[in-house]
mmCIF file of C-alpha atoms and ligand atoms in Angstrom:
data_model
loop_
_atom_site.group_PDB
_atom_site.id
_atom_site.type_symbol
_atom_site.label_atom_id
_atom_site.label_comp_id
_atom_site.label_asym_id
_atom_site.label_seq_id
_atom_site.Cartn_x
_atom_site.Cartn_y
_atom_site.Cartn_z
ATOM 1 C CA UNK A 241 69.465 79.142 116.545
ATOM 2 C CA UNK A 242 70.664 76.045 117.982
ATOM 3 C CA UNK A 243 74.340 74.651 117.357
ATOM 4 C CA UNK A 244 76.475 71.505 117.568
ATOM 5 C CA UNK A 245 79.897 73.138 117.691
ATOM 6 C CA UNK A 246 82.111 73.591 120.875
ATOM 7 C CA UNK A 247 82.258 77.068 122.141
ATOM 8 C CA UNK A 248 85.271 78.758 121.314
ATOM 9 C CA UNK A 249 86.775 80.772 124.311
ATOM 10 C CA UNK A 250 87.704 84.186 123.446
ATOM 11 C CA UNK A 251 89.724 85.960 126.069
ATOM 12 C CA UNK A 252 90.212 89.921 125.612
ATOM 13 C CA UNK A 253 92.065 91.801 127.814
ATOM 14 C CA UNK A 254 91.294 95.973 127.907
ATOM 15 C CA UNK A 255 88.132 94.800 127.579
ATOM 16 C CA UNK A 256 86.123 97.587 129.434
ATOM 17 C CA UNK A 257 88.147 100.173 127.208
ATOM 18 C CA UNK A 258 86.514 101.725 124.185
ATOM 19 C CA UNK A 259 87.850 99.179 121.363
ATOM 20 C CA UNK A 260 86.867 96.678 123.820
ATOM 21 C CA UNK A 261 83.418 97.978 124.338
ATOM 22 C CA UNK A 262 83.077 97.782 120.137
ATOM 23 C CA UNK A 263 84.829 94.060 120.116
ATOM 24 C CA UNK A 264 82.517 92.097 122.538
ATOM 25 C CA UNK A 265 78.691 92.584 120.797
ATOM 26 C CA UNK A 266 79.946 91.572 117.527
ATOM 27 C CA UNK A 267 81.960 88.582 118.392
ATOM 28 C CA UNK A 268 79.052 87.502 120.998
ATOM 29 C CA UNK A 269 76.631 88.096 117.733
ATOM 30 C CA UNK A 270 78.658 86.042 115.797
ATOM 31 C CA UNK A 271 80.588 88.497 113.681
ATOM 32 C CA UNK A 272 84.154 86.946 114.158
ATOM 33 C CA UNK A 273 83.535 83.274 113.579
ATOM 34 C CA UNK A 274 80.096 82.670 112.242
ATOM 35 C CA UNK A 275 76.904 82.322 112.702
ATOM 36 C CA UNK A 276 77.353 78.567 114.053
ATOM 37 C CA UNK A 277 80.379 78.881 116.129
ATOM 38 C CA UNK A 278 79.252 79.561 120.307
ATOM 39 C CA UNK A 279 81.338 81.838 122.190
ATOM 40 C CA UNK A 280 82.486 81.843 125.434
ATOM 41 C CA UNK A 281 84.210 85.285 126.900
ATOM 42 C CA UNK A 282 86.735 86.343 129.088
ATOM 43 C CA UNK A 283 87.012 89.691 129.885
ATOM 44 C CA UNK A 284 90.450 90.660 131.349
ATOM 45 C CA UNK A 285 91.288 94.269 132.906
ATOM 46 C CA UNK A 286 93.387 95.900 135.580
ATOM 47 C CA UNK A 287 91.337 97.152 138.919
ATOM 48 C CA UNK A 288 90.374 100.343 137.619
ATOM 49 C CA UNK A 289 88.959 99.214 134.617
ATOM 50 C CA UNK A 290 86.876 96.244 136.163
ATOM 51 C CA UNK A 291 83.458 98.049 136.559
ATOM 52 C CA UNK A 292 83.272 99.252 132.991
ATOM 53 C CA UNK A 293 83.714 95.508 132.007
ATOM 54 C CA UNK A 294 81.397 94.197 134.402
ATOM 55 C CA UNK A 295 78.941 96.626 132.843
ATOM 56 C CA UNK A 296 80.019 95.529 129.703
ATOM 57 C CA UNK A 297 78.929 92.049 130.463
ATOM 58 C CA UNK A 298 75.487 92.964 131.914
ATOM 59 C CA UNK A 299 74.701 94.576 128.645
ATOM 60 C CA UNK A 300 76.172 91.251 126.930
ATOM 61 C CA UNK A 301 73.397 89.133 128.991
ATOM 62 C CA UNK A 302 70.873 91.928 127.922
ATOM 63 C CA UNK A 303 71.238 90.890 124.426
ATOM 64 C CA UNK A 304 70.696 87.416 124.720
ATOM 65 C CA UNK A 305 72.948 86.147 121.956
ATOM 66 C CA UNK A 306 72.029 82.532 121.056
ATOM 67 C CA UNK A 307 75.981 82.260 120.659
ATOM 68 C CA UNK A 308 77.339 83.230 123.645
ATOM 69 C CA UNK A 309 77.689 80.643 126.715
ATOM 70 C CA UNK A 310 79.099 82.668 129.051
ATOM 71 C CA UNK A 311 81.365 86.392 130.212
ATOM 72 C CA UNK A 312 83.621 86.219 132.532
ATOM 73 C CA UNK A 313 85.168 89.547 133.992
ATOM 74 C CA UNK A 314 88.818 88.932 135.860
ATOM 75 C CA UNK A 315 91.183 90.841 136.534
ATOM 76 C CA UNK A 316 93.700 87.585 136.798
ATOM 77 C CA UNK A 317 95.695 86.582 133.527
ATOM 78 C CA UNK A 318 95.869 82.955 134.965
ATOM 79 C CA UNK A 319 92.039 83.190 135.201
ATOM 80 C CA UNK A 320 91.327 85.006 131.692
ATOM 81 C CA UNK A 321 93.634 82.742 129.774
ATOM 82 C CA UNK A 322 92.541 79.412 131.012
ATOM 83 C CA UNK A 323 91.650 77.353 128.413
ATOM 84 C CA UNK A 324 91.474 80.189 125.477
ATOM 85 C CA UNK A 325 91.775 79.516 122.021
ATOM 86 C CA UNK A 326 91.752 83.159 121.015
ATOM 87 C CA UNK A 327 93.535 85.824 122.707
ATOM 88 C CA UNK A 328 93.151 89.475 121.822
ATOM 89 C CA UNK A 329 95.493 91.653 123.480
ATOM 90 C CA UNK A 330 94.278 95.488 123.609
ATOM 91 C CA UNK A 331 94.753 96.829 126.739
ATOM 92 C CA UNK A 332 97.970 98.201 127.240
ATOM 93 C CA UNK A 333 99.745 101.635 128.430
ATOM 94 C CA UNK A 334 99.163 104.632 126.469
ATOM 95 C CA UNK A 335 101.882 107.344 125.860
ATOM 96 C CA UNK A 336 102.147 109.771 128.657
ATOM 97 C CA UNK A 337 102.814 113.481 128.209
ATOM 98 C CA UNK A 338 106.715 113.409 128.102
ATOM 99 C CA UNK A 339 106.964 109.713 127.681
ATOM 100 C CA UNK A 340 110.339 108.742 125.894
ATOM 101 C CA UNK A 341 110.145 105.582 123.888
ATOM 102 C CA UNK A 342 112.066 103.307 125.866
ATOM 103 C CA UNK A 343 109.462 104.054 128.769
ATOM 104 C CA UNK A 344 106.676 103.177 127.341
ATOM 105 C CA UNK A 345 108.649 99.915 125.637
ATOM 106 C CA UNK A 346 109.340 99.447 129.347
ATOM 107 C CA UNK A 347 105.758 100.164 130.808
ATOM 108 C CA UNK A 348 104.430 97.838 127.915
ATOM 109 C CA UNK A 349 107.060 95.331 128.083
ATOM 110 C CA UNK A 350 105.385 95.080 132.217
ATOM 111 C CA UNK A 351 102.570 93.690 130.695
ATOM 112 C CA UNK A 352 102.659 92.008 127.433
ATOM 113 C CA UNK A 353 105.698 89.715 129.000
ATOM 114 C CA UNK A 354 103.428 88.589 132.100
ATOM 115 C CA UNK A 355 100.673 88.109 129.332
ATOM 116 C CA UNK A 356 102.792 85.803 127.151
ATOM 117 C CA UNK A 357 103.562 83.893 129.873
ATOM 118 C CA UNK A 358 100.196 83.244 131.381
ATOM 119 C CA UNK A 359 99.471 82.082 127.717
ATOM 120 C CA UNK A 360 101.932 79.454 127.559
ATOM 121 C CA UNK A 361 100.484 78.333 131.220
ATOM 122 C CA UNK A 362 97.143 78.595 131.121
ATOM 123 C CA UNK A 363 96.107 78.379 127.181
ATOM 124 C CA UNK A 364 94.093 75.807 124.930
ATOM 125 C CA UNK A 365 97.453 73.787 122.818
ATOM 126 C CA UNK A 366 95.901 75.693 119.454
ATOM 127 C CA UNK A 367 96.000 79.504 121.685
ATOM 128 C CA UNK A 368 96.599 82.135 118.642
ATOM 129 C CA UNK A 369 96.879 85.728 119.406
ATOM 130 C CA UNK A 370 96.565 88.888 118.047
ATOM 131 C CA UNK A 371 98.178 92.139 119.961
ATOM 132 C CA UNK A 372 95.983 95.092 119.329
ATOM 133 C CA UNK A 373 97.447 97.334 122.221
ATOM 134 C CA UNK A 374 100.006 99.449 121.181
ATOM 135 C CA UNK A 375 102.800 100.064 120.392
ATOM 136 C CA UNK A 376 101.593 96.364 118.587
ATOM 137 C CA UNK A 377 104.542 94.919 116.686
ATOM 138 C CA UNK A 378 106.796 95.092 119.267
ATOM 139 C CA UNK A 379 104.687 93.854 122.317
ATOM 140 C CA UNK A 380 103.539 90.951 119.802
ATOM 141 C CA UNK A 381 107.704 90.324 120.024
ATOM 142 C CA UNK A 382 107.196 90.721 123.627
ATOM 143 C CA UNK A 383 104.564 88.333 124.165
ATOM 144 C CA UNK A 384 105.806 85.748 121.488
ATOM 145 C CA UNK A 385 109.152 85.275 123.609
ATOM 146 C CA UNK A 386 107.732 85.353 126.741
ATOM 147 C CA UNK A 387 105.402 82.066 126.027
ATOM 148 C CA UNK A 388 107.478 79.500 126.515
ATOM 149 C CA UNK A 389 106.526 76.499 124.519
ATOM 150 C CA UNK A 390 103.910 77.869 122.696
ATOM 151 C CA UNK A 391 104.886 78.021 118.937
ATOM 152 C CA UNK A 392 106.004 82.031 118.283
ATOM 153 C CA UNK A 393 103.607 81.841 114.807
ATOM 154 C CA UNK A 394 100.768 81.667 117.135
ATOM 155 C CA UNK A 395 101.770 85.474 117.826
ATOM 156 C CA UNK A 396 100.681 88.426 115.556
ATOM 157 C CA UNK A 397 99.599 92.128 115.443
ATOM 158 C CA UNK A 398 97.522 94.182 113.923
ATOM 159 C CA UNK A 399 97.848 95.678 110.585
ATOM 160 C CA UNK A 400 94.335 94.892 109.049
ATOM 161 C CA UNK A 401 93.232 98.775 110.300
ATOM 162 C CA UNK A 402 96.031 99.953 108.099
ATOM 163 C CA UNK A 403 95.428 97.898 105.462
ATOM 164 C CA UNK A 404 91.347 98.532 105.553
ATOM 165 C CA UNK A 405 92.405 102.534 105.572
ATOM 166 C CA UNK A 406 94.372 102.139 102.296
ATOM 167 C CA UNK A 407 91.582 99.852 100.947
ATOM 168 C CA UNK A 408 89.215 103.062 101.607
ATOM 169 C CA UNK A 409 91.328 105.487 100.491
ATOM 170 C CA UNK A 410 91.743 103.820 96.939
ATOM 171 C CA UNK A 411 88.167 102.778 96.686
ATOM 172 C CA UNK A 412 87.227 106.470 97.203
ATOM 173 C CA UNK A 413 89.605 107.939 94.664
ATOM 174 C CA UNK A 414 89.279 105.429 92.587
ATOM 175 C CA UNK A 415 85.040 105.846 92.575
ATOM 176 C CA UNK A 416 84.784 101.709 92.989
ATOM 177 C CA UNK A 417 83.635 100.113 95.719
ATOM 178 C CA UNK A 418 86.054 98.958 98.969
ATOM 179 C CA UNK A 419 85.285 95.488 97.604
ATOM 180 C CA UNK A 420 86.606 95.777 94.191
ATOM 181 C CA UNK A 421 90.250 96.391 95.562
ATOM 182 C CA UNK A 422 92.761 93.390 95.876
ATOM 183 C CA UNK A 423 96.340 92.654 96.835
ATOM 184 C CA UNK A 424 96.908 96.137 98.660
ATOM 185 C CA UNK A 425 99.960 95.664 101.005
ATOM 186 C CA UNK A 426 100.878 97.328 104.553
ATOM 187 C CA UNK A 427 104.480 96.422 104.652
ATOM 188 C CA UNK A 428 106.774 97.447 108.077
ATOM 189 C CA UNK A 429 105.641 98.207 111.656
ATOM 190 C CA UNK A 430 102.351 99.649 112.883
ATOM 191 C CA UNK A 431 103.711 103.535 112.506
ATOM 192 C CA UNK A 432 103.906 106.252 110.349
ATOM 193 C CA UNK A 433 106.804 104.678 109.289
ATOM 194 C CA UNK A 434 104.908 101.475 107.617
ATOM 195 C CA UNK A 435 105.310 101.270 103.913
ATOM 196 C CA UNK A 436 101.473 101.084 102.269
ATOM 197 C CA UNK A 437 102.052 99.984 98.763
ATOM 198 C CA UNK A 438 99.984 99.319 95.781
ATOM 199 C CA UNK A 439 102.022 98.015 93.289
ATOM 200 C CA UNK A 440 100.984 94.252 93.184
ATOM 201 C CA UNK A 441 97.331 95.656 93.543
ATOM 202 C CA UNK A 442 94.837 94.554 91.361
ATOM 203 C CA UNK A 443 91.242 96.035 90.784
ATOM 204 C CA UNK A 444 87.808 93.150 90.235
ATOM 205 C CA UNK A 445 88.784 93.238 86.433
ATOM 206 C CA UNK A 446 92.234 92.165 87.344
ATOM 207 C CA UNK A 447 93.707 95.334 86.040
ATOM 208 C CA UNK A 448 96.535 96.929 87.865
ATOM 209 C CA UNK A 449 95.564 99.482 90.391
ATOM 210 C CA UNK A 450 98.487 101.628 89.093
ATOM 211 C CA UNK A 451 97.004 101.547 86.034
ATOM 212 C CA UNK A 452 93.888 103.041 87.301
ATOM 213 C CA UNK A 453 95.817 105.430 88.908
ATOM 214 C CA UNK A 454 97.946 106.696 85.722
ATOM 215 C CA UNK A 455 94.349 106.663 84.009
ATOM 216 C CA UNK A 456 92.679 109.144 86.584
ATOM 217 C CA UNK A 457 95.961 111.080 87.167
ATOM 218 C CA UNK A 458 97.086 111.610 83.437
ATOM 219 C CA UNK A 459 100.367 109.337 83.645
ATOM 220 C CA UNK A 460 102.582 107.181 85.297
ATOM 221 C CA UNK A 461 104.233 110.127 86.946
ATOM 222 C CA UNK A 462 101.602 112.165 87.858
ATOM 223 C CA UNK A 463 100.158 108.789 90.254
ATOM 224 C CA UNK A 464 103.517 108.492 91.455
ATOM 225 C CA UNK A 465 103.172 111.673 93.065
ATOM 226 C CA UNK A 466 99.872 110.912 94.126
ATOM 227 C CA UNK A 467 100.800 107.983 96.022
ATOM 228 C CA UNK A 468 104.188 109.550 97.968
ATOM 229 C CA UNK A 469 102.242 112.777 98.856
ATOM 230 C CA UNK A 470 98.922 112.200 99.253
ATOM 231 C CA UNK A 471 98.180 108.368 99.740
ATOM 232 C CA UNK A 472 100.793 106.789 101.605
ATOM 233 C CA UNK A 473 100.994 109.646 104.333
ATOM 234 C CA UNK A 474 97.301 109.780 104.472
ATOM 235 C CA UNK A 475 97.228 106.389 105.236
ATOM 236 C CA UNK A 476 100.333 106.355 107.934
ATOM 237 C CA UNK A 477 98.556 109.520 109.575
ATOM 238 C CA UNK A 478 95.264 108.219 109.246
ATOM 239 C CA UNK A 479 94.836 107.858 113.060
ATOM 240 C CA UNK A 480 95.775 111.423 113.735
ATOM 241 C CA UNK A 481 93.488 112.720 111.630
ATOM 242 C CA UNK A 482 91.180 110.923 112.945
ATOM 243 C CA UNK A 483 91.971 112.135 116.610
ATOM 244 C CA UNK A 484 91.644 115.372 114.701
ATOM 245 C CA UNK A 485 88.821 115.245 113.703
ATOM 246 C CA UNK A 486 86.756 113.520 115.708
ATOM 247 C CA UNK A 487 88.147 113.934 119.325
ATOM 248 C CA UNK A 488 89.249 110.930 119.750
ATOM 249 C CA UNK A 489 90.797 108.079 118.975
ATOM 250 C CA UNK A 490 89.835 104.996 116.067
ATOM 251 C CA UNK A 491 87.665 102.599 117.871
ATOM 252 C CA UNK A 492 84.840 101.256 115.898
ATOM 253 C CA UNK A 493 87.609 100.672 112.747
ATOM 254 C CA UNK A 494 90.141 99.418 114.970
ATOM 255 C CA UNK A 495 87.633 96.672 116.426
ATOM 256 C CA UNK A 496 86.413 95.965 112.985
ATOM 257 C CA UNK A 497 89.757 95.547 111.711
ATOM 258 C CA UNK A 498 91.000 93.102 114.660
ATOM 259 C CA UNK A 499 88.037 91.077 114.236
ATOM 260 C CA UNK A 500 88.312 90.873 110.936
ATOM 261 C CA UNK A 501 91.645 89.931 111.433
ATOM 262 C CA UNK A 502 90.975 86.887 113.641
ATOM 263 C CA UNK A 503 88.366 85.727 111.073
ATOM 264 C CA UNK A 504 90.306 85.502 108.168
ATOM 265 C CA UNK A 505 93.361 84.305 109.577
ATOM 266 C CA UNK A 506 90.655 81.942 111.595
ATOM 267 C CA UNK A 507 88.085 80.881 108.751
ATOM 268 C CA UNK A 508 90.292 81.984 105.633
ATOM 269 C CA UNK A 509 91.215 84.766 103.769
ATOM 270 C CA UNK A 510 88.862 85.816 100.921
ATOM 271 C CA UNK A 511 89.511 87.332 97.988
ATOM 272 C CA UNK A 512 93.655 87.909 97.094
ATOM 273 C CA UNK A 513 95.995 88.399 100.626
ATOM 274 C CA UNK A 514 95.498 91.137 103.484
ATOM 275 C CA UNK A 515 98.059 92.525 105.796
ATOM 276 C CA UNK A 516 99.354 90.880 109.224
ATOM 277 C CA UNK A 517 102.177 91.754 111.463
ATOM 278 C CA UNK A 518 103.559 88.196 111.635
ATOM 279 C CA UNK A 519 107.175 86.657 112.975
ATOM 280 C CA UNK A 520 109.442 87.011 110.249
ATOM 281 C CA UNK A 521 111.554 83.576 109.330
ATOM 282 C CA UNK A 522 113.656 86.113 107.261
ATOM 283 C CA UNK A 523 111.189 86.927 104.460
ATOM 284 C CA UNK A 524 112.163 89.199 102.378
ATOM 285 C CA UNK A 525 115.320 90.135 104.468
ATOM 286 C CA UNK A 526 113.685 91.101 107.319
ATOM 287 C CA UNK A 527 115.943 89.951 110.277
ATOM 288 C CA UNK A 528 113.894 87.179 112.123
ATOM 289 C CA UNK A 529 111.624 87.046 115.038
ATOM 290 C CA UNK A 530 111.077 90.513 114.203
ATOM 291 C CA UNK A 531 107.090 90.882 114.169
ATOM 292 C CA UNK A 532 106.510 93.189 110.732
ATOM 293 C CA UNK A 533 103.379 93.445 108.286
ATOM 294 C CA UNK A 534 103.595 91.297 105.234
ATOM 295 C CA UNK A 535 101.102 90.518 102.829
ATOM 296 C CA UNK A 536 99.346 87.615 103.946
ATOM 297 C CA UNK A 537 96.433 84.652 103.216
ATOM 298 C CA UNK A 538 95.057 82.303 105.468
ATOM 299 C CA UNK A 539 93.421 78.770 103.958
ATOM 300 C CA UNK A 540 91.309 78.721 106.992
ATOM 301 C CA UNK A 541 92.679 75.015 107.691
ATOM 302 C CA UNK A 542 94.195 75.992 111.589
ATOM 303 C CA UNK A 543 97.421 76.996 110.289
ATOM 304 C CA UNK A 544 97.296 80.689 110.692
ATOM 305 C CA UNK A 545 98.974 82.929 108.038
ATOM 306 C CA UNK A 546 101.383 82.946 105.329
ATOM 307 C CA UNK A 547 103.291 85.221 104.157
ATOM 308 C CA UNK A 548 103.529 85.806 100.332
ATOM 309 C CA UNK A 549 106.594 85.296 98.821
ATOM 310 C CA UNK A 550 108.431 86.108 95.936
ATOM 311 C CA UNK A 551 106.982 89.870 95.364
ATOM 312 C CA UNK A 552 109.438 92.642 94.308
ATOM 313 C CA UNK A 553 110.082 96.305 95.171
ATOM 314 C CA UNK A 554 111.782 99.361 93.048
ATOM 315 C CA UNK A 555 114.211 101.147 94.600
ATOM 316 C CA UNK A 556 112.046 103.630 95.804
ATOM 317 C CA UNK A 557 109.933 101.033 97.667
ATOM 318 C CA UNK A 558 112.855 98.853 99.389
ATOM 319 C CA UNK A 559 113.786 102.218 100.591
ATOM 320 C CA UNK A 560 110.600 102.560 102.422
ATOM 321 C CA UNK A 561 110.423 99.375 103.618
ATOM 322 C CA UNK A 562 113.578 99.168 105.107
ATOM 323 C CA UNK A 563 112.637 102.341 107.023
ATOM 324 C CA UNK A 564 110.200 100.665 108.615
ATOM 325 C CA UNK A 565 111.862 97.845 109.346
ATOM 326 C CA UNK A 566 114.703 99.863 111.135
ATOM 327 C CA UNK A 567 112.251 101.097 113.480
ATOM 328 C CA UNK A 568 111.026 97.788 114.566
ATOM 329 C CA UNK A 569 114.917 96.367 114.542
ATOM 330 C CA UNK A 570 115.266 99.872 117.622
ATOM 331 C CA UNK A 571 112.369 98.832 119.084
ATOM 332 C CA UNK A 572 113.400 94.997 119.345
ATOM 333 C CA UNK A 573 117.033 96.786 119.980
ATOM 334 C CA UNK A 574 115.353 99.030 123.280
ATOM 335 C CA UNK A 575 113.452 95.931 124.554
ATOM 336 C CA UNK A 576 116.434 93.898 124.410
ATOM 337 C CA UNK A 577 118.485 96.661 127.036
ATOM 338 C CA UNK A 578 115.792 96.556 129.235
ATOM 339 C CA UNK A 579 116.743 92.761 129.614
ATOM 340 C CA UNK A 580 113.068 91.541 128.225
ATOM 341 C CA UNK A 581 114.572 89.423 125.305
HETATM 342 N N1 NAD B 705 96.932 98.264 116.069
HETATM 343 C C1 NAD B 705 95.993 99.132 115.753
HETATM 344 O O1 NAD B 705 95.632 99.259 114.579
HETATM 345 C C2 NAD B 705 95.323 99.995 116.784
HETATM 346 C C3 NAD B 705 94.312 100.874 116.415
HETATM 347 C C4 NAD B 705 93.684 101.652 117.385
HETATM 348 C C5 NAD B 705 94.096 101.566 118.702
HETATM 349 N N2 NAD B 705 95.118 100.726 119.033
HETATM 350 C C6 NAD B 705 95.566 100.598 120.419
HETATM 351 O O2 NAD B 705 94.636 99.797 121.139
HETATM 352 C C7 NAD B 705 94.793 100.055 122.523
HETATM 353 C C8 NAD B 705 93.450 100.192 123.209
HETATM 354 O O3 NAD B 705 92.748 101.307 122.716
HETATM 355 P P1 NAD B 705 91.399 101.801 123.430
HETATM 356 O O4 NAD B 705 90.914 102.966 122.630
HETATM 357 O O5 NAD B 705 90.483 100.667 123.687
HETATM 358 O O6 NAD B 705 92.005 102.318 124.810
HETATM 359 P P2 NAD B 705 91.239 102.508 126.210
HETATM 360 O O7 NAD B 705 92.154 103.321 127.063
HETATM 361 O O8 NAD B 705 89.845 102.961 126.001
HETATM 362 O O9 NAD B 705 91.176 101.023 126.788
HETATM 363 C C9 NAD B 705 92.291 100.317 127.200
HETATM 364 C C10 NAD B 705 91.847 99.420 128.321
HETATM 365 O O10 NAD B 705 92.935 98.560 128.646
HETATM 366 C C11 NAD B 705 92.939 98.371 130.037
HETATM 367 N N3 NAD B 705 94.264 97.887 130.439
HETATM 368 C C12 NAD B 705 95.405 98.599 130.631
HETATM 369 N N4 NAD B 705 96.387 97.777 131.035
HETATM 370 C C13 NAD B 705 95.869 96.528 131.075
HETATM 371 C C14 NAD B 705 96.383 95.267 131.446
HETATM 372 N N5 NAD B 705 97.659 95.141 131.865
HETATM 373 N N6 NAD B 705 95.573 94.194 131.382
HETATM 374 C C15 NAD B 705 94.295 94.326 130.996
HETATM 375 N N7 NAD B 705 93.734 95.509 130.663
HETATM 376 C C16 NAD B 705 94.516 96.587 130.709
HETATM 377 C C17 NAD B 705 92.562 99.732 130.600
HETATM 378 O O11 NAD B 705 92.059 99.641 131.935
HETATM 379 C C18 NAD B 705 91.491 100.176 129.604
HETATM 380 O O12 NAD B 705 90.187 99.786 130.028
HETATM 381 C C19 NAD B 705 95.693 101.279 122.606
HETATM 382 O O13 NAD B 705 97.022 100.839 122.853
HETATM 383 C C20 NAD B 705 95.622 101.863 121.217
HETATM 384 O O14 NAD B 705 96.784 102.615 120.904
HETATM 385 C C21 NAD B 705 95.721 99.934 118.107
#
């Protein structure tokens, strides 16, 4: 295929980890932002992780994408940043084994702050970002106030896994497909605290997804039920089970989910909103600069997300919500006495 377009520089840091490893052939195939849009890649990873992203990149060249004009492997954030448009931020510092929360906020903050800042140095004037790595909401924070100059809307995290997982989890009790399901909302931080809700959610024949519920369940109350015991902690645990089950951790959905992130917020958002941790302005009370999930939509037109306003919440619901939002107001709280904010 031959194209016109500039290359669009894509800089991913953890990129010789596992979501990495799932990230790089689909973007370099065109699978982020289309089938016309070159690529070029940076590849940004501490020391020890600098041979499985080299290897990475061999196996890139082995494929031969018409798309992609170039890998580079660093492991310099003044190097990967230079001149990226896209940043996707998944490496980061896993929970040790007796690991209190304000040391890994700390351990995290020792990255995503450096990060933020080689951004504002070294990055193209329309950089946006998505923080994958967790714990994601509040090293988007991190990142967003430690990039001077660079506009803190550019910043987001990811909630689109979440979101996808409740998406699946209706479309398979529901016997429709994944497709069919619109206007499902992750709401909060990325945590079993965050808030999945399907109130405003609609199915392809526009009727309410509650509705569908109460139908299958045999009454209002009876997918009430459904939804606080089975559905909204199957979706907030959803990553444990999968560690369950499979051994290890989500990889394949997670990479799915971030690139599907960048696309929509990137080339607009299809059918009805999706879920993005953005900066809050105060929408719907949520104390601002906090980075929380909202429903979202994208024209596709450069500006990035918006959050959908004007929804409203039962009691019940708030209740939830503002759970999750307490969590991310400690974690901002915990970042704050380490002195990063
Ligand atoms: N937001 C979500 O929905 C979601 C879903 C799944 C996983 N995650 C998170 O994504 C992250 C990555 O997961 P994974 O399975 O790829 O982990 P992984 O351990 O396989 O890979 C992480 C990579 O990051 C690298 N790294 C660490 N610090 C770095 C730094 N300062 N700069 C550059 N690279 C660095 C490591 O060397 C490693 O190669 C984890 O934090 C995980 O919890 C988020």
């Amino acid at each position: 295929m031959t194209t016109q377009t500039a290359p669009v520089t894509v800089t991913i840091t953890g990129a010789g980890g596992q979501i990495g490893y799932a990230l790089l052939f689909r973007i370099a195939a065109g699978g982020m932002l289309g089938p016309d849009r070159p690529v070029r890649l940076r590849l940004l990873e501490i020391p020890q992780g600098m041979r499985a992203a080299e290897g990475a990149a061999l196996e890139l060249q082995d494929c031969a994408f018409p798309l992609l004009h170039g890998v580079e492997v660093t492991d310099s954030a003044a190097v990967a940043f230079d001149g990226a448009n896209i940043a996707m931020l998944v490496g980061s510092r896993p929970r040790g084994p007796g690991m209190e929360r304000g040391d890994l906020l700390a351990a995290n903050a020792g990255i995503f702050a450096p990060q933020g800042a080689a951004i504002a140095e070294a990055a193209a004037d329309d950089i946006r970002v998505v923080v994958v790595g967790n714990p994601a909401n509040t090293n988007a924070l991190i990142a967003a106030a430690s990039a001077d100059g660079v506009p803190s809307d550019r910043f987001s995290a990811l909630t689109r896994l979440d979101h996808n997982r409740a998406v699946g989890q209706l479309a398979g009790f529901l016997e429709v497909g994944p497709g069919e399901i619109a206007d499902v909302i992750i709401w909060g931080n990325h945590s079993a605290t965050q808030f999945p809700d399907v109130a405003h959610g609609i199915l392809a024949d526009r009727r309410p997804i509650l509705d569908a519920l109460a139908e299958r369940l045999g009454g209002a109350e009876a997918a009430r039920m459904w939804l606080d015991e089975v559905f909204i902690p199957r979706v907030a645990k959803r990553g444990a089970e999968i560690i369950e089950v499979r051994g290890s951790s989500s990889v394949a959905s997670a990479a799915n989910a971030a690139i599907e992130h960048v696309r929509d917020e990137r080339l607009g958002t299809r059918r009805g909103s999706t879920s993005a941790a953005v900066v809050s302005r105060g929408e719907y009370g949520v104390p601002e600069g906090l980075v929380c999930s909202f429903p979202v939509v994208s024209r596709g037109d450069g500006a990035g997300y918006r959050i959908i306003e004007g929804l409203t919440f039962d009691a019940a619901a708030r209740a939830r919500f503002d759970a999750s939002v307490a969590e991310l107001v400690a974690e901002r709280d915990a970042v704050r006495e380490l002195g990063v904010l």
